[in-house]
CSV table of C-alpha atoms in Angstrom, one decimal:
chain,number,residue,atom,x,y,z
A,1,MET,CA,126.1,226.2,-94.2
A,2,SER,CA,123.1,224.6,-95.9
A,3,ARG,CA,120.1,223.3,-94.0
A,4,HIS,CA,121.0,219.8,-95.1
A,5,GLN,CA,124.5,220.1,-93.8
A,6,GLN,CA,123.2,221.5,-90.5
A,7,GLN,CA,120.7,218.7,-90.1
A,8,ALA,CA,123.4,216.1,-90.8
A,9,ARG,CA,125.6,217.7,-88.1
A,10,GLU,CA,122.7,217.8,-85.6
A,11,ARG,CA,121.8,214.1,-86.3
A,12,GLY,CA,125.4,212.8,-86.3
A,13,LEU,CA,125.0,211.5,-82.7
A,14,GLU,CA,121.8,209.8,-83.5
A,15,TRP,CA,123.4,208.0,-86.5
A,16,LEU,CA,126.4,207.0,-84.3
A,17,SER,CA,124.3,205.7,-81.5
A,18,SER,CA,121.9,203.8,-83.8
A,19,ILE,CA,124.8,202.1,-85.6
A,20,ILE,CA,126.4,201.1,-82.3
A,21,MET,CA,123.0,199.7,-81.2
A,22,VAL,CA,122.8,197.5,-84.4
A,23,ALA,CA,126.4,196.4,-83.9
A,24,TRP,CA,125.6,195.4,-80.3
A,25,GLY,CA,122.6,193.4,-81.6
A,26,ILE,CA,124.8,191.6,-84.1
A,27,ILE,CA,127.5,190.9,-81.6
A,28,LEU,CA,125.1,189.6,-79.0
A,29,ALA,CA,123.3,187.4,-81.5
A,30,GLN,CA,126.6,185.5,-82.2
A,31,PRO,CA,127.1,182.1,-80.5
A,32,GLY,CA,128.8,182.3,-77.2
A,33,ASP,CA,128.3,184.1,-73.9
A,34,THR,CA,129.3,187.7,-74.6
A,35,LEU,CA,127.7,189.0,-71.4
A,36,SER,CA,129.8,186.6,-69.2
A,37,ALA,CA,132.4,189.2,-68.7
A,38,ALA,CA,132.8,190.7,-65.2
A,39,ASN,CA,131.5,194.1,-66.3
A,40,PHE,CA,128.1,192.5,-67.2
A,41,SER,CA,127.7,190.5,-64.1
A,42,GLU,CA,124.7,192.7,-63.2
A,43,SER,CA,122.8,191.6,-66.3
A,44,ALA,CA,123.4,187.9,-65.4
A,45,ALA,CA,122.2,188.6,-61.9
A,46,HIS,CA,119.0,190.0,-63.1
A,47,GLY,CA,118.4,187.2,-65.6
A,48,VAL,CA,118.8,189.3,-68.8
A,49,ALA,CA,119.0,186.9,-71.7
A,50,GLU,CA,121.6,187.7,-74.3
A,51,ASP,CA,119.4,186.8,-77.3
A,52,GLY,CA,116.6,189.1,-75.9
A,53,LEU,CA,119.1,191.9,-75.5
A,54,ALA,CA,120.4,191.3,-79.0
A,55,TYR,CA,116.8,191.6,-80.3
A,56,VAL,CA,116.2,194.8,-78.4
A,57,PHE,CA,119.4,196.5,-79.5
A,58,GLY,CA,119.1,195.3,-83.1
A,59,ALA,CA,115.5,196.3,-83.5
A,60,LEU,CA,115.7,199.6,-81.8
A,61,GLY,CA,118.9,200.5,-83.7
A,62,GLY,CA,117.3,199.4,-87.0
A,63,VAL,CA,114.1,201.5,-86.4
A,64,ARG,CA,116.2,204.5,-85.5
A,65,LEU,CA,118.3,204.1,-88.7
A,66,ALA,CA,115.1,203.9,-90.7
A,67,ALA,CA,113.6,206.9,-89.1
A,68,LEU,CA,116.8,208.9,-89.7
A,69,TYR,CA,116.9,207.8,-93.3
A,70,ILE,CA,113.3,208.8,-94.1
A,71,ASN,CA,113.4,211.9,-91.8
A,72,GLY,CA,111.6,214.8,-93.4
A,73,ARG,CA,109.8,212.6,-95.9
A,74,TRP,CA,107.2,211.5,-93.3
A,75,PRO,CA,105.9,213.9,-90.6
A,76,ARG,CA,106.1,211.5,-87.7
A,77,THR,CA,109.8,210.7,-88.0
A,78,PRO,CA,110.8,213.4,-85.3
A,79,LEU,CA,108.5,211.6,-82.9
A,80,LEU,CA,110.1,208.3,-83.7
A,81,ARG,CA,113.5,209.9,-83.3
A,82,MET,CA,112.5,211.2,-79.9
A,83,ILE,CA,111.2,207.8,-78.7
A,84,GLY,CA,114.3,206.1,-80.1
A,85,ALA,CA,116.6,208.6,-78.3
A,86,GLY,CA,114.7,208.2,-75.1
A,87,ALA,CA,115.0,204.4,-75.3
A,88,GLY,CA,118.7,204.9,-76.2
A,89,LEU,CA,119.2,207.0,-73.1
A,90,LEU,CA,117.7,204.2,-71.0
A,91,LEU,CA,119.7,201.5,-72.6
A,92,TRP,CA,123.1,203.3,-72.6
A,93,GLY,CA,122.4,204.5,-69.1
A,94,GLN,CA,121.9,200.9,-68.0
A,95,ILE,CA,125.0,199.7,-69.7
A,96,ALA,CA,127.0,202.5,-68.1
A,97,SER,CA,125.6,201.7,-64.7
A,98,MET,CA,126.6,198.0,-65.2
A,99,PHE,CA,130.2,199.2,-65.7
A,100,GLY,CA,129.9,201.6,-62.7
A,101,THR,CA,128.5,198.8,-60.5
A,102,SER,CA,131.3,196.5,-61.6
A,103,TYR,CA,133.8,199.1,-60.7
A,104,LEU,CA,132.3,199.6,-57.2
A,105,ALA,CA,132.3,195.8,-56.7
A,106,THR,CA,135.7,195.0,-58.0
A,107,GLY,CA,137.7,198.3,-57.7
A,108,ASN,CA,138.8,197.8,-61.4
A,109,ALA,CA,137.9,200.8,-63.4
A,110,GLY,CA,136.9,200.2,-67.0
A,111,THR,CA,136.4,202.6,-69.9
A,112,GLY,CA,132.9,201.4,-70.5
A,113,PHE,CA,131.4,203.7,-67.8
A,114,ALA,CA,132.8,206.8,-69.6
A,115,ALA,CA,132.1,205.6,-73.1
A,116,TYR,CA,128.5,204.4,-72.5
A,117,GLY,CA,127.8,207.3,-70.1
A,118,CYS,CA,128.7,209.7,-72.9
A,119,LEU,CA,126.4,207.9,-75.3
A,120,ALA,CA,123.6,208.2,-72.8
A,121,MET,CA,124.3,211.9,-72.5
A,122,ALA,CA,124.4,212.3,-76.3
A,123,GLU,CA,120.9,210.9,-76.4
A,124,ILE,CA,119.7,213.9,-74.4
A,125,PHE,CA,120.9,216.1,-77.2
A,126,SER,CA,119.3,213.8,-79.7
A,127,ILE,CA,116.0,214.2,-77.9
A,128,TYR,CA,116.4,217.9,-78.0
A,129,TRP,CA,117.1,218.1,-81.7
A,130,ALA,CA,114.2,215.7,-82.5
A,131,ALA,CA,111.8,217.7,-80.4
A,132,PHE,CA,113.0,220.9,-82.1
A,133,ASP,CA,112.4,219.3,-85.5
A,134,ALA,CA,108.9,218.1,-84.4
A,135,ARG,CA,108.0,221.6,-83.2
A,136,TYR,CA,109.6,223.9,-85.8
A,137,ASN,CA,110.1,221.9,-89.0
A,138,ARG,CA,106.5,220.6,-89.5
A,139,PRO,CA,105.5,220.4,-93.2
């Protein structure tokens, strides 16, 4: 397996998470109240604005996609990837916890807890690979 193929495999989770973040940003930026669903009642209770969340997801996902695209051409991209994966861990963890809190409050289990919990765990691997690149693949 070539180094390029190995790097693509290692960064697949980062690409996926970043694309999902951008998609979240686009969906939340649309007119309407997407976060009015019961699973997101925690965000409403804490006064999270949908347009602010759209900006956070869209901007973070976009920066991560740019860092992944230029990775290796600029020596600081592994650091950007680590920061982006850390932020992704926090965001996806918060989304998963909203689904978990909703389940505890209503007794209705949703798939969101598992899906976004897995995305949060995938970010841990992304942090590891970005740190590895920062340490061992310096130009």
